[in-house]
């Protein structure tokens, strides 16, 4: 027989449920409330110097933007709460969406953009809400190259994984997604009186594979720095300082080769279309951060040397290599955005 007190308690619980409670555990007294989680996703652009000092502008092409985005929200026990595929109307650096989720818990949010890229092999649509997914299923996914000339085609795959603490009320979070690629742009500057012909380009050492989702172990904080007399503020958490790669030691690194057929008239310059490789952490063992080298075959002769201070190649890095051919010398500069301009010492030679 129910007492008056029990009836009042049931009425109170019913009112609470009506106000937004999903369920109530009478033994623990815990209640999971339904809240609205608003997510804004931005493509991470690493900070760059001003064009006046860089001498190079790097606008994003449509292939470097999000053309679609998948947001997967996973609860603490591994249950998939949402798996939403968003087809953007036009390539964008930003996307937003709202979700009704259980509050008072920490979610794991997996982001994947441009999953149709042929280097992405996993079927993310197979992750059905209500089912359990282990973190390892996603975090162990790889992008792999099968040839020495392979590059990542457009649109670039982008990913991230973030822990989001959802309170017992409506909230919003700004998340960043990272391009799963390193970008290279080569510029050939002919300061001689004769034409130049570039037939091959090489980079040592490229990585054969990388994790699809970044395994970032630390981020650097730049704060303010002076660039050509202008104070530039660099947000915290934008620069990848340390990260993990699937290769053990220096295994599975190779020499990337790109066949070219590019003529550079005397007194002119030509920019080679950017190409995209995998992040890596090759270590050559030399001092001074000389881990990577490049070679250019010009007029049948190969010019090669290390790229000093290009000690690591994390994803979302853009290396701009400018080779200037003078009458009696070759000078090369490397701008590793956003790390600033790096000048190679004289001696980049045959």
Short mmCIF file of N, CA, C and O in Angstrom, two decimals, residues 209-336:
data_model
loop_
_atom_site.label_atom_id
_atom_site.label_comp_id
_atom_site.label_asym_id
_atom_site.label_seq_id
_atom_site.Cartn_x
_atom_site.Cartn_y
_atom_site.Cartn_z
N UNK A 209 53.70 5.20 -43.77
CA UNK A 209 52.37 5.15 -43.16
C UNK A 209 52.30 6.11 -41.99
O UNK A 209 53.31 6.52 -41.42
N UNK A 210 51.07 6.49 -41.64
CA UNK A 210 50.82 7.35 -40.49
C UNK A 210 49.49 6.94 -39.88
O UNK A 210 48.66 6.30 -40.52
N UNK A 211 49.29 7.32 -38.62
CA UNK A 211 47.98 7.10 -38.00
C UNK A 211 46.97 8.06 -38.63
O UNK A 211 47.26 9.23 -38.87
N UNK A 212 45.78 7.54 -38.92
CA UNK A 212 44.73 8.39 -39.47
C UNK A 212 44.36 9.50 -38.49
O UNK A 212 44.25 10.67 -38.87
N UNK A 213 44.20 9.13 -37.22
CA UNK A 213 43.92 10.12 -36.19
C UNK A 213 45.23 10.53 -35.52
O UNK A 213 46.06 9.68 -35.21
N UNK A 214 45.44 11.83 -35.33
CA UNK A 214 46.73 12.27 -34.77
C UNK A 214 46.94 11.75 -33.36
O UNK A 214 46.01 11.72 -32.55
N UNK A 215 48.16 11.33 -33.09
CA UNK A 215 48.54 10.94 -31.74
C UNK A 215 49.49 12.01 -31.21
O UNK A 215 50.72 11.83 -31.18
N UNK A 216 48.91 13.12 -30.82
CA UNK A 216 49.70 14.26 -30.34
C UNK A 216 49.96 14.09 -28.85
O UNK A 216 49.02 13.93 -28.07
N UNK A 217 51.22 14.13 -28.47
CA UNK A 217 51.57 13.95 -27.06
C UNK A 217 51.86 15.28 -26.37
O UNK A 217 51.81 15.36 -25.15
N UNK A 218 52.16 16.32 -27.15
CA UNK A 218 52.35 17.65 -26.53
C UNK A 218 52.21 18.73 -27.59
O UNK A 218 52.47 18.51 -28.77
N UNK A 219 51.76 19.89 -27.16
CA UNK A 219 51.59 21.06 -28.01
C UNK A 219 52.43 22.20 -27.45
O UNK A 219 52.53 22.38 -26.24
N UNK A 220 53.04 22.99 -28.34
CA UNK A 220 53.86 24.10 -27.87
C UNK A 220 53.04 25.37 -27.80
O UNK A 220 52.03 25.53 -28.48
N UNK A 221 53.47 26.26 -26.94
CA UNK A 221 52.78 27.54 -26.74
C UNK A 221 53.72 28.66 -27.13
O UNK A 221 54.79 28.83 -26.55
N UNK A 222 53.33 29.45 -28.11
CA UNK A 222 54.21 30.50 -28.60
C UNK A 222 53.95 31.85 -27.95
O UNK A 222 54.86 32.63 -27.76
N UNK A 223 52.70 32.19 -27.67
CA UNK A 223 52.39 33.50 -27.13
C UNK A 223 52.63 34.58 -28.17
O UNK A 223 52.26 34.44 -29.33
N UNK A 224 53.29 35.69 -27.79
CA UNK A 224 53.56 36.79 -28.70
C UNK A 224 55.01 36.73 -29.19
O UNK A 224 55.92 36.39 -28.44
N UNK A 225 55.21 37.06 -30.47
CA UNK A 225 56.57 37.22 -30.97
C UNK A 225 56.56 38.35 -31.99
O UNK A 225 55.51 38.76 -32.50
N UNK A 226 57.74 38.90 -32.27
CA UNK A 226 57.85 40.04 -33.17
C UNK A 226 58.24 39.56 -34.56
O UNK A 226 59.19 38.80 -34.72
N UNK A 227 57.49 40.01 -35.55
CA UNK A 227 57.73 39.62 -36.93
C UNK A 227 57.80 40.89 -37.76
O UNK A 227 56.79 41.52 -38.05
N UNK A 228 59.02 41.30 -38.12
CA UNK A 228 59.19 42.50 -38.94
C UNK A 228 58.68 43.75 -38.27
O UNK A 228 58.17 44.66 -38.93
N UNK A 229 58.79 43.82 -36.95
CA UNK A 229 58.33 44.99 -36.23
C UNK A 229 56.89 44.92 -35.81
O UNK A 229 56.41 45.79 -35.08
N UNK A 230 56.17 43.88 -36.25
CA UNK A 230 54.77 43.71 -35.90
C UNK A 230 54.64 42.60 -34.86
O UNK A 230 55.23 41.53 -35.01
N UNK A 231 53.88 42.86 -33.80
CA UNK A 231 53.65 41.84 -32.78
C UNK A 231 52.54 40.91 -33.23
O UNK A 231 51.43 41.35 -33.55
N UNK A 232 52.86 39.63 -33.28
CA UNK A 232 51.90 38.61 -33.72
C UNK A 232 51.57 37.71 -32.54
O UNK A 232 52.47 37.23 -31.86
N UNK A 233 50.30 37.52 -32.27
CA UNK A 233 49.87 36.64 -31.20
C UNK A 233 49.54 35.27 -31.77
O UNK A 233 48.71 35.14 -32.66
N UNK A 234 50.20 34.26 -31.24
CA UNK A 234 49.97 32.88 -31.67
C UNK A 234 49.18 32.16 -30.59
O UNK A 234 49.63 32.08 -29.45
N UNK A 235 48.00 31.65 -30.89
CA UNK A 235 47.19 30.97 -29.87
C UNK A 235 47.89 29.75 -29.31
O UNK A 235 48.65 29.08 -30.01
N UNK A 236 47.63 29.46 -28.05
CA UNK A 236 48.15 28.24 -27.44
C UNK A 236 47.51 27.02 -28.10
O UNK A 236 46.41 27.07 -28.62
N UNK A 237 48.21 25.92 -28.04
CA UNK A 237 47.64 24.66 -28.50
C UNK A 237 47.49 24.54 -29.99
O UNK A 237 46.74 23.73 -30.48
N UNK A 238 48.22 25.36 -30.76
CA UNK A 238 48.10 25.31 -32.21
C UNK A 238 49.26 24.56 -32.86
O UNK A 238 49.15 24.11 -33.98
N UNK A 239 50.40 24.44 -32.16
CA UNK A 239 51.59 23.89 -32.77
C UNK A 239 51.88 22.49 -32.23
O UNK A 239 52.04 22.31 -31.03
N UNK A 240 51.95 21.52 -33.13
CA UNK A 240 52.23 20.16 -32.71
C UNK A 240 53.72 20.06 -32.39
O UNK A 240 54.57 20.25 -33.26
N UNK A 241 54.03 19.76 -31.14
CA UNK A 241 55.42 19.71 -30.70
C UNK A 241 55.94 18.27 -30.67
O UNK A 241 57.07 18.00 -31.07
N UNK A 242 55.13 17.35 -30.18
CA UNK A 242 55.55 15.95 -30.14
C UNK A 242 54.36 15.07 -30.51
O UNK A 242 53.22 15.38 -30.17
N UNK A 243 54.65 13.98 -31.17
CA UNK A 243 53.59 13.13 -31.70
C UNK A 243 54.14 11.73 -31.92
O UNK A 243 55.36 11.52 -31.95
N UNK A 244 53.24 10.77 -32.07
CA UNK A 244 53.63 9.38 -32.29
C UNK A 244 53.36 8.98 -33.73
O UNK A 244 52.39 9.43 -34.35
N UNK A 245 54.22 8.12 -34.26
CA UNK A 245 54.05 7.56 -35.60
C UNK A 245 54.07 6.04 -35.50
O UNK A 245 54.63 5.48 -34.54
N UNK A 246 53.48 5.33 -36.48
CA UNK A 246 53.41 3.87 -36.38
C UNK A 246 54.71 3.15 -36.71
O UNK A 246 54.84 1.96 -36.43
N UNK A 247 55.68 3.84 -37.34
CA UNK A 247 56.95 3.20 -37.67
C UNK A 247 57.79 3.00 -36.40
O UNK A 247 57.74 3.81 -35.49
N UNK A 248 58.55 1.92 -36.37
CA UNK A 248 59.47 1.65 -35.27
C UNK A 248 60.86 2.10 -35.70
O UNK A 248 61.42 1.59 -36.68
N UNK A 249 61.40 3.08 -34.97
CA UNK A 249 62.70 3.61 -35.36
C UNK A 249 62.65 4.22 -36.75
O UNK A 249 61.73 4.97 -37.08
N UNK A 250 63.63 3.88 -37.59
CA UNK A 250 63.68 4.41 -38.95
C UNK A 250 63.20 3.41 -39.99
O UNK A 250 63.47 3.55 -41.19
N UNK A 251 62.48 2.38 -39.54
CA UNK A 251 61.92 1.41 -40.48
C UNK A 251 60.80 2.05 -41.31
O UNK A 251 60.09 2.93 -40.84
N UNK A 252 60.68 1.60 -42.54
CA UNK A 252 59.58 1.98 -43.44
C UNK A 252 59.62 3.44 -43.88
O UNK A 252 58.61 4.01 -44.26
N UNK A 253 60.80 4.05 -43.82
CA UNK A 253 60.99 5.35 -44.46
C UNK A 253 61.61 5.12 -45.84
O UNK A 253 62.28 4.10 -46.07
N UNK A 254 61.41 6.03 -46.77
CA UNK A 254 61.82 5.80 -48.14
C UNK A 254 62.19 7.13 -48.79
O UNK A 254 62.04 8.21 -48.20
N UNK A 255 62.65 7.08 -50.02
CA UNK A 255 62.96 8.29 -50.79
C UNK A 255 61.81 8.58 -51.75
O UNK A 255 61.57 7.84 -52.70
N UNK A 256 61.10 9.66 -51.46
CA UNK A 256 60.00 10.07 -52.34
C UNK A 256 60.59 10.59 -53.65
O UNK A 256 61.56 11.34 -53.66
N UNK A 257 59.96 10.21 -54.78
CA UNK A 257 60.43 10.65 -56.09
C UNK A 257 59.26 11.17 -56.91
O UNK A 257 58.20 10.55 -56.96
N UNK A 258 59.48 12.30 -57.50
CA UNK A 258 58.44 12.93 -58.33
C UNK A 258 59.05 13.28 -59.69
O UNK A 258 60.00 14.08 -59.77
N UNK A 259 58.54 12.66 -60.73
CA UNK A 259 58.98 13.00 -62.08
C UNK A 259 58.38 14.33 -62.51
O UNK A 259 57.19 14.59 -62.27
N UNK A 260 59.19 15.16 -63.12
CA UNK A 260 58.73 16.50 -63.54
C UNK A 260 59.11 16.73 -64.99
O UNK A 260 59.95 16.04 -65.56
N UNK A 261 58.49 17.71 -65.56
CA UNK A 261 58.85 18.19 -66.89
C UNK A 261 58.56 19.69 -66.91
O UNK A 261 57.56 20.15 -67.47
N UNK A 262 59.47 20.42 -66.26
CA UNK A 262 59.23 21.85 -66.02
C UNK A 262 60.40 22.66 -66.55
O UNK A 262 61.55 22.43 -66.17
N UNK A 263 60.10 23.59 -67.41
CA UNK A 263 61.11 24.51 -67.94
C UNK A 263 61.00 25.84 -67.23
O UNK A 263 59.90 26.35 -67.00
N UNK A 264 62.15 26.40 -66.88
CA UNK A 264 62.20 27.69 -66.20
C UNK A 264 63.06 28.61 -67.05
O UNK A 264 64.28 28.41 -67.16
N UNK A 265 62.44 29.60 -67.66
CA UNK A 265 63.16 30.52 -68.54
C UNK A 265 64.16 31.35 -67.73
O UNK A 265 64.01 31.56 -66.52
N UNK A 266 65.18 31.84 -68.39
CA UNK A 266 66.17 32.70 -67.74
C UNK A 266 65.49 33.91 -67.16
O UNK A 266 64.63 34.55 -67.79
N UNK A 267 65.84 34.24 -65.91
CA UNK A 267 65.29 35.42 -65.25
C UNK A 267 63.87 35.26 -64.74
O UNK A 267 63.22 36.25 -64.41
N UNK A 268 63.37 34.04 -64.65
CA UNK A 268 62.00 33.83 -64.19
C UNK A 268 61.99 32.76 -63.09
O UNK A 268 63.01 32.14 -62.78
N UNK A 269 60.80 32.55 -62.52
CA UNK A 269 60.63 31.50 -61.51
C UNK A 269 59.36 30.72 -61.80
O UNK A 269 58.42 31.23 -62.41
N UNK A 270 59.35 29.47 -61.33
CA UNK A 270 58.20 28.60 -61.51
C UNK A 270 57.90 27.93 -60.18
O UNK A 270 58.81 27.41 -59.52
N UNK A 271 56.63 27.95 -59.79
CA UNK A 271 56.20 27.25 -58.59
C UNK A 271 55.58 25.92 -58.99
O UNK A 271 54.64 25.87 -59.79
N UNK A 272 56.11 24.84 -58.44
CA UNK A 272 55.55 23.52 -58.68
C UNK A 272 54.28 23.37 -57.86
O UNK A 272 54.22 23.80 -56.70
N UNK A 273 53.26 22.78 -58.43
CA UNK A 273 52.02 22.58 -57.69
C UNK A 273 52.30 21.84 -56.38
O UNK A 273 53.06 20.87 -56.36
N UNK A 274 51.68 22.28 -55.28
CA UNK A 274 51.91 21.61 -54.00
C UNK A 274 51.55 20.14 -54.06
O UNK A 274 50.64 19.73 -54.80
N UNK A 275 52.26 19.33 -53.28
CA UNK A 275 51.92 17.92 -53.14
C UNK A 275 51.96 17.57 -51.66
O UNK A 275 52.56 18.27 -50.85
N UNK A 276 51.31 16.46 -51.32
CA UNK A 276 51.05 16.15 -49.91
C UNK A 276 51.54 14.75 -49.57
O UNK A 276 51.18 13.77 -50.24
N UNK A 277 52.36 14.68 -48.51
CA UNK A 277 52.93 13.42 -48.05
C UNK A 277 52.46 13.14 -46.62
O UNK A 277 51.67 13.90 -46.06
N UNK A 278 52.98 12.05 -46.04
CA UNK A 278 52.59 11.66 -44.69
C UNK A 278 53.55 12.25 -43.66
O UNK A 278 54.72 12.49 -43.96
N UNK A 279 53.04 12.45 -42.44
CA UNK A 279 53.91 12.94 -41.39
C UNK A 279 54.93 11.86 -41.01
O UNK A 279 54.67 10.67 -41.16
N UNK A 280 56.07 12.30 -40.52
CA UNK A 280 57.10 11.35 -40.14
C UNK A 280 58.00 11.91 -39.05
O UNK A 280 57.93 13.08 -38.69
N UNK A 281 58.88 11.02 -38.54
CA UNK A 281 59.83 11.41 -37.50
C UNK A 281 61.17 10.73 -37.75
O UNK A 281 61.79 10.19 -36.84
N UNK A 282 61.63 10.78 -38.97
CA UNK A 282 62.90 10.16 -39.31
C UNK A 282 64.05 10.90 -38.61
O UNK A 282 64.04 12.13 -38.51
N UNK A 283 65.02 10.14 -38.13
CA UNK A 283 66.21 10.73 -37.52
C UNK A 283 67.44 10.19 -38.22
O UNK A 283 67.66 8.97 -38.27
N UNK A 284 68.25 11.08 -38.76
CA UNK A 284 69.43 10.68 -39.51
C UNK A 284 70.63 10.42 -38.62
O UNK A 284 71.54 9.69 -38.98
N UNK A 285 70.62 11.04 -37.44
CA UNK A 285 71.75 10.89 -36.54
C UNK A 285 72.75 12.02 -36.64
O UNK A 285 73.70 12.10 -35.87
N UNK A 286 72.56 12.92 -37.61
CA UNK A 286 73.44 14.08 -37.72
C UNK A 286 73.05 15.13 -36.70
O UNK A 286 71.92 15.19 -36.25
N UNK A 287 73.97 15.99 -36.36
CA UNK A 287 73.68 17.09 -35.44
C UNK A 287 73.03 18.23 -36.20
O UNK A 287 73.12 18.33 -37.42
N UNK A 288 72.39 19.11 -35.47
CA UNK A 288 71.78 20.28 -36.11
C UNK A 288 70.45 20.02 -36.76
O UNK A 288 70.00 20.83 -37.58
N UNK A 289 69.80 18.91 -36.42
CA UNK A 289 68.47 18.65 -36.96
C UNK A 289 68.46 18.29 -38.42
O UNK A 289 67.45 18.48 -39.10
N UNK A 290 69.58 17.78 -38.97
CA UNK A 290 69.63 17.42 -40.38
C UNK A 290 69.08 16.01 -40.58
O UNK A 290 69.84 15.04 -40.69
N UNK A 291 67.77 15.91 -40.64
CA UNK A 291 67.12 14.60 -40.79
C UNK A 291 66.59 14.35 -42.19
O UNK A 291 66.42 13.20 -42.59
N UNK A 292 66.28 15.42 -42.91
CA UNK A 292 65.67 15.28 -44.23
C UNK A 292 66.55 15.94 -45.28
O UNK A 292 67.22 16.94 -45.01
N UNK A 293 66.53 15.38 -46.47
CA UNK A 293 67.29 15.95 -47.58
C UNK A 293 66.42 16.01 -48.82
O UNK A 293 65.38 15.35 -48.90
N UNK A 294 66.86 16.80 -49.78
CA UNK A 294 66.12 16.92 -51.03
C UNK A 294 67.11 16.91 -52.18
O UNK A 294 68.30 17.20 -52.00
N UNK A 295 66.64 16.56 -53.37
CA UNK A 295 67.48 16.54 -54.56
C UNK A 295 66.66 17.00 -55.75
O UNK A 295 65.48 16.67 -55.88
N UNK A 296 67.30 17.80 -56.59
CA UNK A 296 66.67 18.30 -57.81
C UNK A 296 67.55 17.94 -59.00
O UNK A 296 68.77 18.18 -58.98
N UNK A 297 66.95 17.34 -60.03
CA UNK A 297 67.68 17.06 -61.26
C UNK A 297 67.39 18.19 -62.24
O UNK A 297 66.28 18.32 -62.76
N UNK A 298 68.43 19.04 -62.46
CA UNK A 298 68.32 20.22 -63.31
C UNK A 298 69.28 20.07 -64.48
O UNK A 298 70.49 19.86 -64.28
N UNK A 299 68.76 20.16 -65.70
CA UNK A 299 69.59 20.03 -66.92
C UNK A 299 70.45 18.77 -66.86
O UNK A 299 71.62 18.77 -67.27
N UNK A 300 69.86 17.70 -66.30
CA UNK A 300 70.55 16.41 -66.28
C UNK A 300 71.48 16.20 -65.11
O UNK A 300 72.03 15.10 -64.94
N UNK A 301 71.69 17.22 -64.28
CA UNK A 301 72.58 17.10 -63.12
C UNK A 301 71.75 17.14 -61.84
O UNK A 301 70.80 17.91 -61.74
N UNK A 302 72.12 16.31 -60.86
CA UNK A 302 71.38 16.25 -59.60
C UNK A 302 72.07 17.11 -58.54
O UNK A 302 73.26 16.94 -58.27
N UNK A 303 71.31 18.01 -57.94
CA UNK A 303 71.78 18.85 -56.85
C UNK A 303 71.08 18.39 -55.58
O UNK A 303 69.85 18.34 -55.54
N UNK A 304 71.86 18.08 -54.54
CA UNK A 304 71.24 17.54 -53.34
C UNK A 304 72.00 17.95 -52.09
O UNK A 304 73.20 18.23 -52.13
N UNK A 305 71.26 17.99 -50.98
CA UNK A 305 71.85 18.27 -49.68
C UNK A 305 70.78 18.12 -48.62
O UNK A 305 69.59 17.98 -48.93
N UNK A 306 71.21 18.16 -47.34
CA UNK A 306 70.26 18.12 -46.24
C UNK A 306 69.45 19.40 -46.17
O UNK A 306 69.86 20.45 -46.69
N UNK A 307 68.31 19.32 -45.53
CA UNK A 307 67.49 20.49 -45.21
C UNK A 307 67.66 20.79 -43.72
O UNK A 307 66.96 20.23 -42.88
N UNK A 308 68.62 21.64 -43.37
CA UNK A 308 68.87 21.92 -41.95
C UNK A 308 67.64 22.48 -41.26
O UNK A 308 66.85 23.21 -41.85
N UNK A 309 67.50 22.10 -40.00
CA UNK A 309 66.43 22.58 -39.12
C UNK A 309 65.05 22.05 -39.49
O UNK A 309 64.07 22.44 -38.88
N UNK A 310 64.98 21.23 -40.52
CA UNK A 310 63.73 20.53 -40.80
C UNK A 310 63.81 19.19 -40.05
O UNK A 310 63.95 18.13 -40.63
N UNK A 311 63.75 19.30 -38.72
CA UNK A 311 64.04 18.13 -37.89
C UNK A 311 62.86 17.17 -37.78
O UNK A 311 63.04 15.97 -37.59
N UNK A 312 61.63 17.69 -37.90
CA UNK A 312 60.45 16.86 -37.82
C UNK A 312 59.44 17.30 -38.87
O UNK A 312 59.46 18.44 -39.33
N UNK A 313 58.54 16.38 -39.21
CA UNK A 313 57.50 16.69 -40.20
C UNK A 313 56.14 16.25 -39.65
O UNK A 313 55.56 15.26 -40.10
N UNK A 314 55.59 16.98 -38.67
CA UNK A 314 54.25 16.64 -38.20
C UNK A 314 53.20 17.02 -39.22
O UNK A 314 53.44 17.85 -40.11
N UNK A 315 52.05 16.40 -39.12
CA UNK A 315 50.94 16.73 -40.02
C UNK A 315 50.56 18.20 -39.91
O UNK A 315 50.81 18.84 -38.90
N UNK A 316 49.98 18.70 -40.96
CA UNK A 316 49.53 20.10 -41.05
C UNK A 316 50.68 21.09 -41.13
O UNK A 316 50.52 22.27 -40.90
N UNK A 317 51.87 20.58 -41.47
CA UNK A 317 53.04 21.43 -41.69
C UNK A 317 53.17 21.71 -43.18
O UNK A 317 52.91 20.84 -44.01
N UNK A 318 53.58 22.93 -43.51
CA UNK A 318 53.80 23.30 -44.91
C UNK A 318 55.25 23.73 -45.08
O UNK A 318 55.68 24.73 -44.52
N UNK A 319 56.01 22.96 -45.86
CA UNK A 319 57.40 23.29 -46.15
C UNK A 319 57.49 23.91 -47.54
O UNK A 319 57.14 23.28 -48.54
N UNK A 320 57.94 25.16 -47.60
CA UNK A 320 58.11 25.86 -48.87
C UNK A 320 59.60 25.91 -49.17
O UNK A 320 60.37 26.55 -48.46
N UNK A 321 60.00 25.19 -50.21
CA UNK A 321 61.41 25.10 -50.59
C UNK A 321 61.64 25.97 -51.82
O UNK A 321 61.01 25.75 -52.86
N UNK A 322 62.54 26.95 -51.70
CA UNK A 322 62.87 27.82 -52.84
C UNK A 322 64.32 27.57 -53.23
O UNK A 322 65.24 27.77 -52.43
N UNK A 323 64.53 27.11 -54.47
CA UNK A 323 65.87 26.88 -55.00
C UNK A 323 66.18 27.98 -56.01
O UNK A 323 65.52 28.10 -57.04
N UNK A 324 67.19 28.80 -55.68
CA UNK A 324 67.58 29.91 -56.55
C UNK A 324 68.89 29.55 -57.24
O UNK A 324 69.93 29.37 -56.59
N UNK A 325 68.84 29.46 -58.55
CA UNK A 325 70.01 29.13 -59.35
C UNK A 325 70.64 30.41 -59.87
O UNK A 325 70.04 31.15 -60.66
N UNK A 326 71.87 30.69 -59.38
CA UNK A 326 72.65 31.83 -59.84
C UNK A 326 73.70 31.34 -60.84
O UNK A 326 73.82 30.14 -61.10
N UNK A 327 74.48 32.27 -61.36
CA UNK A 327 75.46 31.91 -62.39
C UNK A 327 76.48 30.90 -61.88
O UNK A 327 76.89 29.98 -62.61
N UNK A 328 76.92 31.05 -60.61
CA UNK A 328 77.97 30.18 -60.10
C UNK A 328 77.58 29.47 -58.80
O UNK A 328 78.42 28.82 -58.17
N UNK A 329 76.33 29.60 -58.36
CA UNK A 329 75.94 28.97 -57.10
C UNK A 329 74.45 28.66 -57.10
O UNK A 329 73.68 29.15 -57.93
N UNK A 330 74.07 27.85 -56.14
CA UNK A 330 72.67 27.53 -55.91
C UNK A 330 72.36 27.84 -54.45
O UNK A 330 73.06 27.36 -53.55
N UNK A 331 71.33 28.64 -54.21
CA UNK A 331 70.91 28.97 -52.86
C UNK A 331 69.50 28.43 -52.64
O UNK A 331 68.64 28.56 -53.50
N UNK A 332 69.30 27.84 -51.47
CA UNK A 332 67.99 27.27 -51.16
C UNK A 332 67.54 27.79 -49.81
O UNK A 332 68.29 27.79 -48.84
N UNK A 333 66.30 28.25 -49.73
CA UNK A 333 65.68 28.61 -48.46
C UNK A 333 64.48 27.70 -48.23
O UNK A 333 63.84 27.24 -49.19
N UNK A 334 64.23 27.40 -46.98
CA UNK A 334 63.09 26.58 -46.62
C UNK A 334 62.28 27.33 -45.57
O UNK A 334 62.80 27.66 -44.51
N UNK A 335 61.04 27.61 -45.87
CA UNK A 335 60.12 28.18 -44.89
C UNK A 335 59.22 27.04 -44.41
O UNK A 335 58.47 26.47 -45.19
N UNK A 336 59.36 26.69 -43.16
CA UNK A 336 58.52 25.65 -42.58
C UNK A 336 57.44 26.36 -41.78
O UNK A 336 57.67 26.78 -40.66
#
